[in-house]
C-alpha cells in the first residue's frame, strides 16, 4: 500500500458517510453543553455546592457561637474547630480549580497551544492539592507537637503515657507524609492524562 | 449570523463527522459529542474575526473540542458507563461492508490524539502550511510528522491485510 492508496481508502470508506441527522441546530444555539458533557460538569458543580454548603453551615455556626452567643473559648478549643473549617475551605478550593480545569477552553488556539494550556491548568490543580495538603497537615502536626510539649489536657500524665512518644512520632510522620500521598494519588488518578501529555509533548518536538 | 453559521456547518458537516469518527469511533455517544462540537463552534463563532481561513478555524475548534472530550473521559472515566438508554442512541453493529472502514479506524485509533489530528488533515488533502497552522508546529516539522505517521499507518494496515 502506498500514500495514494491510503488517501483513496480514506475517500472510499467515507463515500457513504453516516450522518447524525438528529442534530437540532436550535438546540445547539441555546445549550451550553451536550448532555454527556453537562453531566460531567454538573457533577463537579454539585461537589462545589456541597462543600459551599458545609462551609456556610460552619461559618454560620461559628458566627452564632462566637458573635451571637458571645462564646469565649481557649485557644486549645478553637484550634480543632479551625482545623475543621480549614479542611472544608481547602476541599472547596481544590474542587473549584478542578471545575476550572474542566471548563476552561482554548478552542481558537492551535492544538499544541491548547495542549500546553490544559497541562498548565491540570498542574495548577496538582499544585493546589499538594500545597494545601502540605499546609493543612503540617499545621496539624505542629499543633499536635505543641499540645504534647505544653502538656495540654494532662496528656503526659495519662496511663501508659510512656508509650505515647513513639505513637506521637509515628502520627507526626504520617501527617507529614500525607501531602506526598495526595500527590501520588493525583498522579495515579490522572495517569492516562499525563501519559497522553507526554506522548503529545514528544510529538510536538521539532524534528528534521 | 445564525443562517451563516448553519450554512457553514452544512458545508463542513462531512469533516466534522470524520473528526467524530476518528476520536469516538463506535462510541454510543458519538452524536452527543458531535453536538458538543457544534455548540463549541457556535460559541466561538462570534469571536471568529477572519484572522484565519474558515476551514482552519473549524478544524481548530472541532479538533480541540474532540481532544477535550477525550481528556474529560480520562479525568472522569465514569462517564462512559452512563446508560445508553438515557440517550436513546442505537449501537451500530459491524457489517462486512464496514470492514475496510473498521480496519482503517482501528489503525488510526492506535495513534495519539495529536497524531490523529494531523493524519485526518493530511487525508483530507490539506496543505502542509494549513496543517502546520492548525497544529501549531513548523511546516517542515509537519512534513516529517506526516511521513512518519503515514508509514506507521501503512505498516499497520499492511499487516492487517495479510
Short mmCIF file of C-alpha atoms in Angstrom, two decimals:
data_model
loop_
_atom_site.label_atom_id
_atom_site.label_comp_id
_atom_site.label_asym_id
_atom_site.label_seq_id
_atom_site.Cartn_x
_atom_site.Cartn_y
_atom_site.Cartn_z
CA UNK A 1 0.00 0.00 0.00
CA UNK A 2 1.38 3.45 -0.92
CA UNK A 3 0.42 7.01 0.06
CA UNK A 4 -2.12 7.46 -2.72
CA UNK A 5 -3.81 4.20 -1.83
CA UNK A 6 -4.10 5.44 1.73
CA UNK A 7 -5.91 8.59 0.62
CA UNK A 8 -8.07 6.59 -1.79
CA UNK A 9 -9.02 4.22 1.01
CA UNK A 10 -9.94 7.21 3.18
CA UNK A 11 -12.17 8.68 0.46
CA UNK A 12 -13.64 5.28 -0.30
CA UNK A 13 -14.71 4.46 3.26
CA UNK A 14 -16.36 7.86 3.57
CA UNK A 15 -18.28 7.72 0.31
CA UNK A 16 -21.37 6.58 2.23
CA UNK A 17 -20.73 8.50 5.41
CA UNK A 18 -23.13 8.03 8.29
CA UNK A 19 -24.53 11.42 9.27
CA UNK A 20 -26.19 12.35 12.50
CA UNK A 21 -29.37 13.88 11.18
CA UNK A 22 -30.97 14.13 14.57
CA UNK A 23 -28.85 17.16 15.48
CA UNK A 24 -31.06 20.12 16.10
CA UNK A 25 -29.48 23.48 15.35
CA UNK A 26 -31.99 25.27 17.58
CA UNK A 27 -30.74 23.16 20.48
CA UNK A 28 -27.14 23.92 19.59
CA UNK A 29 -27.81 27.65 19.87
CA UNK A 30 -29.36 27.51 23.34
CA UNK A 31 -27.45 24.70 25.05
CA UNK A 32 -24.25 25.34 27.00
CA UNK A 33 -23.07 21.76 26.55
CA UNK A 34 -24.30 18.46 25.18
CA UNK A 35 -25.98 16.00 27.57
CA UNK A 36 -22.96 13.93 28.47
CA UNK A 37 -20.62 16.90 28.98
CA UNK A 38 -23.29 18.70 31.02
CA UNK A 39 -23.48 15.64 33.25
CA UNK A 40 -19.73 15.75 33.99
CA UNK A 41 -19.79 19.49 34.64
CA UNK A 42 -22.91 19.34 36.80
CA UNK A 43 -21.33 16.54 38.89
CA UNK A 44 -18.40 18.83 39.54
CA UNK A 45 -20.72 21.76 40.32
CA UNK A 46 -22.55 19.53 42.78
CA UNK A 47 -19.31 18.86 44.65
CA UNK A 48 -18.61 22.60 44.82
CA UNK A 49 -22.15 23.23 46.05
CA UNK A 50 -21.81 20.54 48.71
CA UNK A 51 -18.57 21.97 50.11
CA UNK A 52 -20.01 25.51 49.89
CA UNK A 53 -22.99 24.37 51.98
CA UNK A 54 -20.64 22.76 54.54
CA UNK A 55 -18.59 25.93 54.68
CA UNK A 56 -21.68 28.11 55.03
CA UNK A 57 -23.00 25.89 57.86
CA UNK A 58 -19.60 26.02 59.54
CA UNK A 59 -19.36 29.83 59.23
CA UNK A 60 -22.97 30.16 60.42
CA UNK A 61 -22.34 28.01 63.47
CA UNK A 62 -19.13 29.88 64.32
CA UNK A 63 -20.84 33.25 63.91
CA UNK A 64 -23.76 32.06 66.04
CA UNK A 65 -21.49 30.75 68.79
CA UNK A 66 -18.88 33.48 68.90
CA UNK A 67 -20.80 36.58 67.84
CA UNK A 68 -24.45 35.97 68.78
CA UNK A 69 -23.89 33.91 71.95
CA UNK A 70 -20.58 35.62 72.73
CA UNK A 71 -18.88 32.32 73.49
CA UNK A 72 -15.31 32.64 74.74
CA UNK A 73 -13.13 29.58 74.25
CA UNK A 74 -9.49 28.94 74.98
CA UNK A 75 -7.02 28.78 72.10
CA UNK A 76 -6.78 24.99 72.60
CA UNK A 77 -10.50 24.58 71.99
CA UNK A 78 -10.54 26.91 68.99
CA UNK A 79 -7.72 25.02 67.26
CA UNK A 80 -9.67 21.84 66.36
CA UNK A 81 -12.57 23.99 65.15
CA UNK A 82 -10.22 25.99 62.92
CA UNK A 83 -8.74 22.78 61.51
CA UNK A 84 -12.22 21.58 60.51
CA UNK A 85 -13.02 24.91 58.84
CA UNK A 86 -9.68 24.96 57.07
CA UNK A 87 -10.24 21.44 55.77
CA UNK A 88 -13.61 22.37 54.21
CA UNK A 89 -12.08 25.51 52.69
CA UNK A 90 -9.20 23.55 51.16
CA UNK A 91 -11.56 20.94 49.68
CA UNK A 92 -13.75 23.70 48.23
CA UNK A 93 -10.76 25.48 46.65
CA UNK A 94 -9.50 22.23 45.18
CA UNK A 95 -12.90 21.38 43.65
CA UNK A 96 -13.19 24.90 42.19
CA UNK A 97 -9.81 24.50 40.48
CA UNK A 98 -10.94 21.13 39.12
CA UNK A 99 -14.06 22.80 37.72
CA UNK A 100 -11.93 25.49 36.07
CA UNK A 101 -9.69 22.82 34.54
CA UNK A 102 -12.77 21.04 33.17
CA UNK A 103 -14.48 24.09 31.71
CA UNK A 104 -11.68 26.39 30.54
CA UNK A 105 -11.16 26.01 26.83
CA UNK A 106 -8.67 27.22 24.27
CA UNK A 107 -10.71 26.42 21.19
CA UNK A 108 -9.27 29.12 18.95
CA UNK A 109 -5.68 28.21 19.74
CA UNK A 110 -3.58 25.70 17.83
CA UNK A 111 -3.58 22.07 19.01
CA UNK A 112 -0.12 22.38 20.61
CA UNK A 113 -1.03 25.64 22.42
CA UNK A 114 -4.28 24.13 23.61
CA UNK A 115 -2.39 21.11 24.96
CA UNK A 116 0.02 23.35 26.89
CA UNK A 117 -2.90 25.40 28.17
CA UNK A 118 -4.65 22.34 29.59
CA UNK A 119 -1.42 20.96 31.01
CA UNK A 120 -0.92 24.23 32.92
CA UNK A 121 -4.48 24.01 34.32
CA UNK A 122 -4.02 20.41 35.46
CA UNK A 123 -0.67 21.21 37.04
CA UNK A 124 -2.38 24.06 38.90
CA UNK A 125 -4.83 21.54 40.38
CA UNK A 126 -1.92 19.31 41.37
CA UNK A 127 -0.03 22.21 42.97
CA UNK A 128 -3.10 23.48 44.85
CA UNK A 129 -3.87 19.99 46.18
CA UNK A 130 -0.28 19.42 47.25
CA UNK A 131 0.37 22.84 48.82
CA UNK A 132 -2.95 22.99 50.64
CA UNK A 133 -2.36 19.44 51.90
CA UNK A 134 1.15 20.39 52.98
CA UNK A 135 -0.10 23.48 54.80
CA UNK A 136 -3.03 21.67 56.44
CA UNK A 137 -1.22 18.53 57.61
CA UNK A 138 1.97 20.39 58.65
CA UNK A 139 -0.18 22.73 60.75
CA UNK A 140 -1.91 19.68 62.19
CA UNK A 141 1.48 18.11 63.02
CA UNK A 142 2.81 21.33 64.58
CA UNK A 143 -0.41 21.66 66.59
CA UNK A 144 -0.07 18.09 67.84
CA UNK A 145 3.58 18.65 68.88
CA UNK A 146 2.56 21.89 70.60
CA UNK A 147 -0.25 20.17 72.52
CA UNK A 148 2.22 17.48 73.63
CA UNK A 149 5.01 19.87 74.67
CA UNK A 150 2.63 22.19 76.56
CA UNK A 151 1.07 19.10 78.14
CA UNK A 152 -2.41 20.40 77.32
CA UNK A 153 -5.13 18.27 78.89
CA UNK A 154 -2.52 16.49 81.00
CA UNK A 155 -1.59 14.27 78.10
CA UNK A 156 1.76 13.40 79.71
CA UNK A 157 0.02 12.13 82.84
CA UNK A 158 -2.31 9.73 81.04
CA UNK A 159 -1.96 5.98 81.83
CA UNK A 160 0.67 4.34 79.62
CA UNK A 161 2.00 7.81 78.80
CA UNK A 162 5.45 6.31 78.40
CA UNK A 163 4.21 4.72 75.17
CA UNK A 164 2.75 7.95 73.87
CA UNK A 165 6.00 9.36 72.47
CA UNK A 166 6.61 6.64 69.85
CA UNK A 167 2.90 6.77 68.97
CA UNK A 168 3.10 10.55 68.61
CA UNK A 169 6.23 10.30 66.45
CA UNK A 170 4.51 7.86 64.09
CA UNK A 171 1.42 10.11 63.97
CA UNK A 172 3.52 13.18 63.12
CA UNK A 173 5.42 11.30 60.41
CA UNK A 174 2.14 10.07 58.94
CA UNK A 175 0.70 13.57 58.91
CA UNK A 176 3.80 14.95 57.20
CA UNK A 177 3.66 12.12 54.67
CA UNK A 178 0.03 12.73 53.61
CA UNK A 179 0.74 15.58 51.09
CA UNK A 180 3.01 13.21 49.17
CA UNK A 181 0.25 10.59 49.21
CA UNK A 182 -2.08 13.26 47.78
CA UNK A 183 0.48 13.94 45.04
CA UNK A 184 0.82 10.23 44.30
CA UNK A 185 -2.97 9.85 44.24
CA UNK A 186 -3.23 12.77 41.78
CA UNK A 187 -0.62 11.19 39.50
CA UNK A 188 -2.45 7.85 39.64
CA UNK A 189 -5.87 9.39 39.09
CA UNK A 190 -4.71 11.34 36.04
CA UNK A 191 -2.16 8.76 34.88
CA UNK A 192 -3.77 8.29 31.46
CA UNK A 193 -3.89 12.05 31.01
CA UNK A 194 -0.23 12.52 31.89
CA UNK A 195 0.70 9.65 29.57
CA UNK A 196 -1.16 11.35 26.73
CA UNK A 197 0.52 14.68 27.57
CA UNK A 198 3.90 13.07 27.45
CA UNK A 199 3.04 11.36 24.12
CA UNK A 200 1.80 14.64 22.66
CA UNK A 201 4.74 16.67 24.02
CA UNK A 202 7.12 14.24 22.32
CA UNK A 203 5.06 14.57 19.17
CA UNK A 204 5.26 18.37 19.09
CA UNK A 205 9.05 18.41 19.49
CA UNK A 206 10.80 19.71 16.39
CA UNK A 207 12.20 17.05 14.08
CA UNK A 208 14.17 17.49 10.92
CA UNK B 1 -25.39 35.34 11.78
CA UNK B 2 -27.33 32.16 12.57
CA UNK B 3 -28.01 31.45 8.93
CA UNK B 4 -24.35 32.00 8.06
CA UNK B 5 -23.36 29.58 10.77
CA UNK B 6 -25.83 26.90 9.66
CA UNK B 7 -24.60 27.24 6.07
CA UNK B 8 -21.05 26.93 7.27
CA UNK B 9 -21.80 23.80 9.28
CA UNK B 10 -23.62 22.26 6.35
CA UNK B 11 -20.59 22.96 4.17
CA UNK B 12 -18.16 21.35 6.63
CA UNK B 13 -20.50 18.71 8.02
CA UNK B 14 -18.58 15.84 6.44
CA UNK B 15 -15.31 16.76 8.05
CA UNK B 16 -16.95 17.21 11.45
CA UNK B 17 -18.35 13.69 11.19
CA UNK B 18 -14.93 12.38 10.24
CA UNK B 19 -13.35 14.04 13.27
CA UNK B 20 -16.02 12.46 15.48
CA UNK B 21 -15.43 9.06 13.93
CA UNK B 22 -11.68 9.35 14.39
CA UNK B 23 -11.87 10.23 18.08
CA UNK B 24 -15.06 8.40 19.13
CA UNK B 25 -15.32 5.51 16.70
CA UNK B 26 -18.16 3.17 17.63
CA UNK B 27 -18.93 5.16 20.77
CA UNK B 28 -22.66 5.05 21.61
CA UNK B 29 -22.39 8.75 22.48
CA UNK B 30 -20.96 9.91 19.18
CA UNK B 31 -24.00 12.09 18.37
CA UNK B 32 -23.70 13.76 21.73
CA UNK B 33 -20.02 14.50 21.14
CA UNK B 34 -20.87 15.82 17.67
CA UNK B 35 -23.41 18.13 19.26
CA UNK B 36 -20.78 19.35 21.75
CA UNK B 37 -18.50 20.24 18.82
CA UNK B 38 -21.34 22.20 17.18
CA UNK B 39 -22.07 24.01 20.46
CA UNK B 40 -18.41 24.98 20.89
CA UNK B 41 -18.26 26.11 17.26
CA UNK B 42 -21.36 28.25 17.77
CA UNK B 43 -19.92 29.77 20.95
CA UNK B 44 -16.65 30.73 19.34
CA UNK B 45 -18.26 31.82 16.07
CA UNK B 46 -18.88 35.31 17.46
CA UNK B 47 -15.16 35.71 18.27
CA UNK B 48 -14.03 34.44 14.88
CA UNK B 49 -12.81 37.51 13.03
CA UNK B 50 -11.45 36.02 9.82
CA UNK B 51 -7.83 36.14 11.06
CA UNK B 52 -7.51 32.69 9.53
CA UNK B 53 -9.36 30.71 6.88
CA UNK B 54 -12.81 29.46 7.92
CA UNK B 55 -11.71 25.86 7.43
CA UNK B 56 -8.68 26.44 9.70
CA UNK B 57 -10.94 27.84 12.40
CA UNK B 58 -13.45 24.98 12.08
CA UNK B 59 -10.67 22.39 12.28
CA UNK B 60 -9.07 24.06 15.28
CA UNK B 61 -12.28 24.28 17.29
CA UNK B 62 -13.51 20.82 16.28
CA UNK B 63 -10.18 19.10 16.97
CA UNK B 64 -9.68 20.96 20.25
CA UNK B 65 -13.20 20.00 21.36
CA UNK B 66 -12.71 16.34 20.40
CA UNK B 67 -9.38 16.21 22.26
CA UNK B 68 -11.00 17.99 25.25
CA UNK B 69 -13.75 15.35 25.38
CA UNK B 70 -11.15 12.57 25.26
CA UNK B 71 -9.35 14.33 28.16
CA UNK B 72 -12.61 14.59 30.11
CA UNK B 73 -13.07 10.85 29.68
CA UNK B 74 -9.60 10.39 31.13
CA UNK B 75 -10.43 12.68 34.06
CA UNK B 76 -13.87 11.20 34.66
CA UNK B 77 -13.87 7.67 33.23
CA UNK B 78 -17.26 7.01 34.83
CA UNK B 79 -18.97 8.98 32.07
CA UNK B 80 -18.61 6.10 29.62
CA UNK B 81 -20.64 3.94 32.00
CA UNK B 82 -23.72 6.14 31.61
CA UNK B 83 -26.82 4.39 30.41
CA UNK B 84 -27.21 4.11 26.65
CA UNK B 85 -30.98 4.17 27.04
CA UNK B 86 -30.74 7.58 28.66
CA UNK B 87 -29.52 8.93 25.36
CA UNK B 88 -31.64 6.64 23.18
CA UNK B 89 -28.72 6.04 20.86
CA UNK B 90 -28.58 2.73 18.97
CA UNK B 91 -25.32 0.78 18.96
CA UNK B 92 -24.02 0.37 15.42
CA UNK B 93 -23.38 -3.29 14.70
CA UNK B 94 -20.41 -4.05 12.42
CA UNK B 95 -21.19 -5.44 8.96
CA UNK B 96 -18.99 -6.77 6.16
CA UNK B 97 -19.19 -3.53 4.16
CA UNK B 98 -17.73 -1.54 7.02
CA UNK B 99 -14.79 -3.91 7.33
CA UNK B 100 -12.34 -1.63 5.48
CA UNK B 101 -13.55 1.38 7.39
CA UNK B 102 -13.20 -0.57 10.60
CA UNK B 103 -9.66 -1.58 9.73
CA UNK B 104 -8.68 1.99 8.86
CA UNK B 105 -10.23 3.45 12.00
CA UNK B 106 -8.72 0.77 14.19
CA UNK B 107 -5.31 1.58 12.71
CA UNK B 108 -5.81 5.32 13.31
CA UNK B 109 -7.04 4.60 16.83
CA UNK B 110 -3.64 3.19 17.76
CA UNK B 111 -2.25 6.72 17.43
CA UNK B 112 -2.03 9.56 19.94
CA UNK B 113 -4.56 12.43 19.95
CA UNK B 114 -2.15 14.77 18.17
CA UNK B 115 -1.21 12.16 15.55
CA UNK B 116 -4.90 11.56 14.83
CA UNK B 117 -5.39 15.29 14.29
CA UNK B 118 -2.52 15.56 11.84
CA UNK B 119 -3.43 12.45 9.86
CA UNK B 120 -7.05 13.48 9.34
CA UNK B 121 -5.86 16.82 7.95
CA UNK B 122 -3.43 15.06 5.65
CA UNK B 123 -6.04 12.56 4.43
CA UNK B 124 -8.42 15.43 3.76
CA UNK B 125 -5.83 16.85 1.35
CA UNK B 126 -4.93 19.92 3.37
CA UNK B 127 -1.74 21.76 2.52
CA UNK B 128 1.21 21.45 4.86
CA UNK B 129 1.05 25.18 5.55
CA UNK B 130 -2.53 24.98 6.83
CA UNK B 131 -1.88 21.78 8.79
CA UNK B 132 1.10 23.50 10.44
CA UNK B 133 -1.09 26.48 11.36
CA UNK B 134 -3.81 24.28 12.89
CA UNK B 135 -1.33 22.13 14.78
CA UNK B 136 0.94 24.97 15.90
CA UNK B 137 4.16 23.47 14.54
CA UNK B 138 6.51 24.46 11.71
CA UNK B 139 5.82 23.47 8.12
CA UNK B 140 8.98 21.38 7.86
CA UNK B 141 8.14 19.60 11.10
CA UNK B 142 4.65 18.93 9.73
CA UNK B 143 6.17 17.17 6.73
CA UNK B 144 8.37 15.00 8.92
CA UNK B 145 5.47 14.07 11.20
CA UNK B 146 3.14 13.24 8.30
CA UNK B 147 5.69 10.97 6.68
CA UNK B 148 6.29 9.12 9.92
CA UNK B 149 2.58 8.68 10.66
CA UNK B 150 1.84 7.60 7.09
CA UNK B 151 4.49 4.90 7.25
CA UNK B 152 3.18 3.77 10.61
CA UNK B 153 -0.37 3.62 9.26
CA UNK B 154 0.60 1.79 6.08
CA UNK B 155 2.54 -0.70 8.15
CA UNK B 156 -0.43 -1.39 10.43
CA UNK B 157 -2.84 -1.66 7.52
CA UNK B 158 -0.38 -3.80 5.58
CA UNK B 159 -0.18 -6.28 8.41
CA UNK B 160 -3.95 -6.15 8.75
CA UNK B 161 -4.48 -7.16 5.12
CA UNK B 162 -2.33 -10.26 5.30
#
